[in-house]
Amino acid sequence: MEKEVFSMPRIGDKAPEFKAITTQGEINFPADYSGSWVILFSHPADFTPVCTSEFMTFASMEKQFNAANCKLVGLSVDGLYSHIAWLRTIKEKIEYKGMKDVEVTFPLIEDITMEVASKYGMMMPGESNTKAVRAVFVIDPKGIIRTIIYYPLSLGRNFDELYRVLIALQTADVFSVATPADWRPGDDVIVPTAGSCGVAKERMESKAEDVKCYDWFFCTKKLDKDTVLNKIIKK
Ligand code: BEZ
């Protein structure tokens, strides 16, 4: 029988739909997450060290992500009972970098058939035929993929960076701006590039104190941290 070939989803695409069994019951994705941001991420295998460090870190930050209206959903090509046993081991036995008694309460998808992993382009045969790479999909409340990041098997993710990505995406939406290199809340943001000669001239001649133009096409403005966080973070 010929193998079904899936094209990889891209930024701006609707998140591919699937139903799956998870450690928190069945989910219907992305419909169950409508109205929330969601980070769907894969890991290579249960009971492996890099993955364990990642799960402990992500679970410890879950409340921080939830407060920014974002839910977490994990996946690997292991079965449900392996997932359950691994998460119990993490909670009962593993102490790592000051984290202990860590309970993973977000759903972890079982995907032994690799159906979901294949749909989302999480299988990369050059890296492994049997394990998903460390893929991250940031999906918005309308079910649109907004960011995709891939890491190889050997490299644990930086979860502060994933949080920065989430806040930057929301800031861009809420304030109609873009965010420059290494942006963090409180840093200046980029105003949309002038779309006409008139606006370009206006920008360059403007005396507005909160706007700085490096040239007509590259202008930033102040956006203070509290203004950003008050809009995005649920207290
Ligand atoms: C790990 O999580 O430690 C790991 C998993 C698969 C391959 C290499 C490392």
Short mmCIF file of C-alpha atoms and ligand atoms in Angstrom, two decimals:
data_model
loop_
_atom_site.label_atom_id
_atom_site.label_comp_id
_atom_site.label_asym_id
_atom_site.label_seq_id
_atom_site.Cartn_x
_atom_site.Cartn_y
_atom_site.Cartn_z
CA MET A 1 0.00 0.00 0.00
CA GLU A 2 1.29 3.45 -0.83
CA LYS A 3 2.12 5.67 2.13
CA GLU A 4 0.01 8.80 2.47
CA VAL A 5 2.19 11.85 1.94
CA PHE A 6 1.38 15.00 3.92
CA SER A 7 2.76 18.37 3.04
CA MET A 8 4.19 20.24 6.01
CA PRO A 9 1.96 22.94 7.42
CA ARG A 10 3.27 26.47 7.06
CA ILE A 11 3.01 29.72 8.97
CA GLY A 12 -0.35 31.29 8.09
CA ASP A 13 -2.04 27.91 7.40
CA LYS A 14 -5.00 26.61 9.39
CA ALA A 15 -3.72 24.10 11.94
CA PRO A 16 -4.42 20.59 10.58
CA GLU A 17 -7.32 18.92 12.38
CA PHE A 18 -7.06 15.67 14.31
CA LYS A 19 -8.69 13.72 17.13
CA ALA A 20 -6.31 12.07 19.59
CA ILE A 21 -6.05 10.21 22.87
CA THR A 22 -4.02 12.04 25.49
CA THR A 23 -3.04 11.71 29.13
CA GLN A 24 -5.96 14.07 29.87
CA GLY A 25 -8.57 12.26 27.75
CA GLU A 26 -9.59 12.70 24.12
CA ILE A 27 -9.02 15.96 22.31
CA ASN A 28 -10.41 17.36 19.09
CA PHE A 29 -7.74 19.68 17.75
CA PRO A 30 -7.78 22.62 17.21
CA ALA A 31 -11.55 22.99 17.81
CA ASP A 32 -11.22 22.32 21.57
CA TYR A 33 -8.76 25.22 21.81
CA SER A 34 -10.77 27.82 19.93
CA GLY A 35 -10.34 31.21 21.63
CA SER A 36 -6.98 30.28 23.19
CA TRP A 37 -3.45 30.35 21.94
CA VAL A 38 -1.94 26.88 21.97
CA ILE A 39 1.58 25.55 21.76
CA LEU A 40 1.57 22.08 20.17
CA PHE A 41 4.98 20.51 20.57
CA SER A 42 6.56 17.13 19.93
CA HIS A 43 9.33 15.35 21.76
CA PRO A 44 11.30 12.31 20.60
CA ALA A 45 10.54 9.75 23.32
CA ASP A 46 9.37 9.17 26.88
CA PHE A 47 11.97 8.16 29.49
CA THR A 48 14.80 10.09 27.82
CA PRO A 49 16.90 12.72 29.56
CA VAL A 50 16.58 15.80 27.32
CA CYS A 51 12.81 15.28 27.09
CA THR A 52 12.54 14.87 30.85
CA SER A 53 14.38 18.16 31.42
CA GLU A 54 12.07 19.84 28.89
CA PHE A 55 8.86 18.48 30.41
CA MET A 56 9.87 19.52 33.91
CA THR A 57 10.71 23.01 32.67
CA PHE A 58 7.57 23.45 30.55
CA ALA A 59 5.28 22.06 33.26
CA SER A 60 6.87 24.41 35.82
CA MET A 61 6.09 27.35 33.51
CA GLU A 62 2.58 26.22 32.55
CA LYS A 63 0.77 28.78 34.75
CA GLN A 64 2.84 31.56 33.15
CA PHE A 65 1.74 30.42 29.66
CA ASN A 66 -1.88 29.95 30.80
CA ALA A 67 -1.92 33.51 32.15
CA ALA A 68 -1.12 34.67 28.60
CA ASN A 69 -4.18 32.71 27.35
CA CYS A 70 -2.02 29.88 26.05
CA LYS A 71 -2.51 26.14 26.53
CA LEU A 72 0.17 23.49 26.07
CA VAL A 73 -0.22 20.18 24.22
CA GLY A 74 2.64 17.68 23.91
CA LEU A 75 3.07 14.69 21.59
CA SER A 76 5.40 11.78 21.03
CA VAL A 77 5.11 8.56 19.08
CA ASP A 78 4.92 6.58 22.33
CA GLY A 79 1.75 4.93 23.67
CA LEU A 80 -0.56 6.16 26.40
CA TYR A 81 0.71 3.80 29.14
CA SER A 82 4.30 4.79 28.47
CA HIS A 83 3.27 8.45 28.77
CA ILE A 84 1.44 7.80 32.05
CA ALA A 85 4.36 5.83 33.52
CA TRP A 86 6.90 8.48 32.48
CA LEU A 87 4.86 11.39 33.89
CA ARG A 88 4.40 9.45 37.16
CA THR A 89 8.17 8.87 37.32
CA ILE A 90 8.84 12.56 36.75
CA LYS A 91 6.48 13.50 39.60
CA GLU A 92 7.59 10.84 42.05
CA LYS A 93 11.32 10.49 41.45
CA ILE A 94 13.01 13.24 39.49
CA GLU A 95 14.55 16.27 41.11
CA TYR A 96 16.28 18.55 38.60
CA LYS A 97 17.58 22.11 38.91
CA GLY A 98 15.44 22.86 41.95
CA MET A 99 12.30 21.40 40.33
CA LYS A 100 10.71 18.46 42.09
CA ASP A 101 7.27 16.93 42.53
CA VAL A 102 6.46 18.30 39.06
CA GLU A 103 3.05 17.26 37.82
CA VAL A 104 2.47 17.49 34.07
CA THR A 105 -1.19 18.45 33.81
CA PHE A 106 -1.27 19.46 30.15
CA PRO A 107 -2.30 16.74 27.65
CA LEU A 108 0.36 14.50 26.13
CA ILE A 109 -0.86 12.89 22.89
CA GLU A 110 -0.20 9.22 22.16
CA ASP A 111 0.72 8.90 18.51
CA ILE A 112 2.07 5.41 17.92
CA THR A 113 0.69 5.44 14.38
CA MET A 114 2.57 8.73 13.73
CA GLU A 115 -0.62 10.08 12.18
CA VAL A 116 -0.47 13.44 13.91
CA ALA A 117 3.33 13.68 13.76
CA SER A 118 3.21 13.09 9.99
CA LYS A 119 0.42 15.64 9.49
CA TYR A 120 2.48 18.28 11.27
CA GLY A 121 5.82 17.44 9.65
CA MET A 122 7.30 16.34 12.99
CA MET A 123 8.97 13.24 11.48
CA MET A 124 12.30 14.03 9.84
CA PRO A 125 13.81 10.77 8.55
CA GLY A 126 17.29 12.27 8.19
CA GLU A 127 17.25 12.76 11.98
CA SER A 128 15.21 9.67 12.98
CA ASN A 129 12.72 7.30 11.35
CA THR A 130 11.07 6.38 14.62
CA LYS A 131 11.17 9.51 16.79
CA ALA A 132 9.62 12.92 16.23
CA VAL A 133 12.02 15.85 16.28
CA ARG A 134 11.44 18.68 18.77
CA ALA A 135 8.84 20.66 16.81
CA VAL A 136 6.96 23.68 18.17
CA PHE A 137 3.78 25.09 16.62
CA VAL A 138 2.35 28.29 18.06
CA ILE A 139 -1.32 28.48 17.03
CA ASP A 140 -3.56 31.50 17.55
CA PRO A 141 -7.12 31.65 18.94
CA LYS A 142 -8.53 31.32 15.39
CA GLY A 143 -6.57 28.11 14.77
CA ILE A 144 -3.94 29.69 12.49
CA ILE A 145 -0.30 28.60 12.75
CA ARG A 146 1.72 31.68 13.64
CA THR A 147 5.19 30.31 14.40
CA ILE A 148 7.00 27.04 13.69
CA ILE A 149 10.34 26.14 15.31
CA TYR A 150 12.27 22.89 14.96
CA TYR A 151 15.09 21.55 17.11
CA PRO A 152 17.02 18.30 16.61
CA LEU A 153 16.92 15.37 19.03
CA SER A 154 20.01 16.37 20.99
CA LEU A 155 19.04 20.00 21.71
CA GLY A 156 16.70 20.94 24.55
CA ARG A 157 14.47 23.93 23.85
CA ASN A 158 14.69 27.35 25.47
CA PHE A 159 11.26 27.84 27.07
CA ASP A 160 11.91 31.49 27.92
CA GLU A 161 12.27 32.01 24.17
CA LEU A 162 8.97 30.25 23.50
CA TYR A 163 7.31 32.55 26.05
CA ARG A 164 8.96 35.57 24.39
CA VAL A 165 7.59 34.40 21.01
CA LEU A 166 4.07 34.07 22.46
CA ILE A 167 4.12 37.57 24.01
CA ALA A 168 5.66 39.12 20.88
CA LEU A 169 2.99 37.58 18.61
CA GLN A 170 0.22 38.88 20.87
CA THR A 171 1.87 42.31 21.10
CA ALA A 172 2.02 42.51 17.29
CA ASP A 173 -1.70 41.67 17.08
CA VAL A 174 -2.92 43.93 19.88
CA PHE A 175 -0.81 47.01 19.09
CA SER A 176 -0.41 46.60 15.28
CA VAL A 177 3.37 46.73 15.47
CA ALA A 178 6.32 44.46 14.73
CA THR A 179 9.02 43.52 17.21
CA PRO A 180 12.75 43.94 16.48
CA ALA A 181 15.60 41.55 17.14
CA ASP A 182 15.75 40.26 20.72
CA TRP A 183 12.63 42.28 21.66
CA ARG A 184 11.26 41.95 25.15
CA PRO A 185 8.27 43.78 26.71
CA GLY A 186 9.38 47.35 27.48
CA ASP A 187 11.67 47.60 24.45
CA ASP A 188 10.75 49.89 21.56
CA VAL A 189 8.55 48.36 18.84
CA ILE A 190 8.55 48.88 15.08
CA VAL A 191 5.76 50.89 13.48
CA PRO A 192 4.45 49.68 10.10
CA THR A 193 6.72 50.82 7.26
CA ALA A 194 5.51 53.95 5.46
CA GLY A 195 3.42 52.92 2.47
CA SER A 196 3.60 56.17 0.55
CA CYS A 197 6.09 58.95 -0.16
CA GLY A 198 3.88 61.32 1.84
CA VAL A 199 3.95 59.16 4.97
CA ALA A 200 7.71 58.59 4.55
CA LYS A 201 8.26 62.36 4.47
CA GLU A 202 5.92 62.91 7.42
CA ARG A 203 7.76 60.31 9.47
CA MET A 204 11.18 61.81 8.75
CA GLU A 205 9.98 65.31 9.60
CA SER A 206 7.97 64.31 12.68
CA LYS A 207 9.00 65.79 16.00
CA ALA A 208 7.01 63.18 18.00
CA GLU A 209 9.04 62.33 21.07
CA ASP A 210 8.09 58.67 21.33
CA VAL A 211 8.97 57.87 17.70
CA LYS A 212 12.52 57.41 16.43
CA CYS A 213 13.25 56.96 12.71
CA TYR A 214 16.57 55.43 11.72
CA ASP A 215 15.46 56.02 8.13
CA TRP A 216 12.07 56.43 6.46
CA PHE A 217 11.44 52.66 6.37
CA PHE A 218 12.66 51.89 9.90
CA CYS A 219 10.84 53.73 12.67
CA THR A 220 10.32 52.58 16.25
CA LYS A 221 8.12 53.87 19.03
CA LYS A 222 8.00 53.44 22.77
CA LEU A 223 5.59 50.87 24.20
CA ASP A 224 6.01 50.48 27.90
CA LYS A 225 6.12 47.13 29.60
CA ASP A 226 3.03 47.64 31.77
CA THR A 227 0.92 48.64 28.75
CA VAL A 228 1.93 45.40 27.02
CA LEU A 229 1.56 43.10 30.00
CA ASN A 230 -1.71 44.63 31.24
CA LYS A 231 -3.29 43.84 27.86
CA ILE A 232 -1.92 40.31 27.56
CA ILE A 233 -1.48 38.78 31.00
CA LYS A 234 -4.52 37.66 33.01
CA LYS A 235 -4.06 38.64 36.65
C1 BEZ B 1 16.57 12.76 24.96
O1 BEZ B 1 15.49 13.30 25.17
O2 BEZ B 1 17.45 12.73 25.81
C2 BEZ B 1 16.84 12.18 23.62
C3 BEZ B 1 15.82 11.59 22.94
C4 BEZ B 1 16.09 11.02 21.70
C5 BEZ B 1 17.36 11.06 21.17
C6 BEZ B 1 18.38 11.68 21.87
C7 BEZ B 1 18.11 12.26 23.11
#
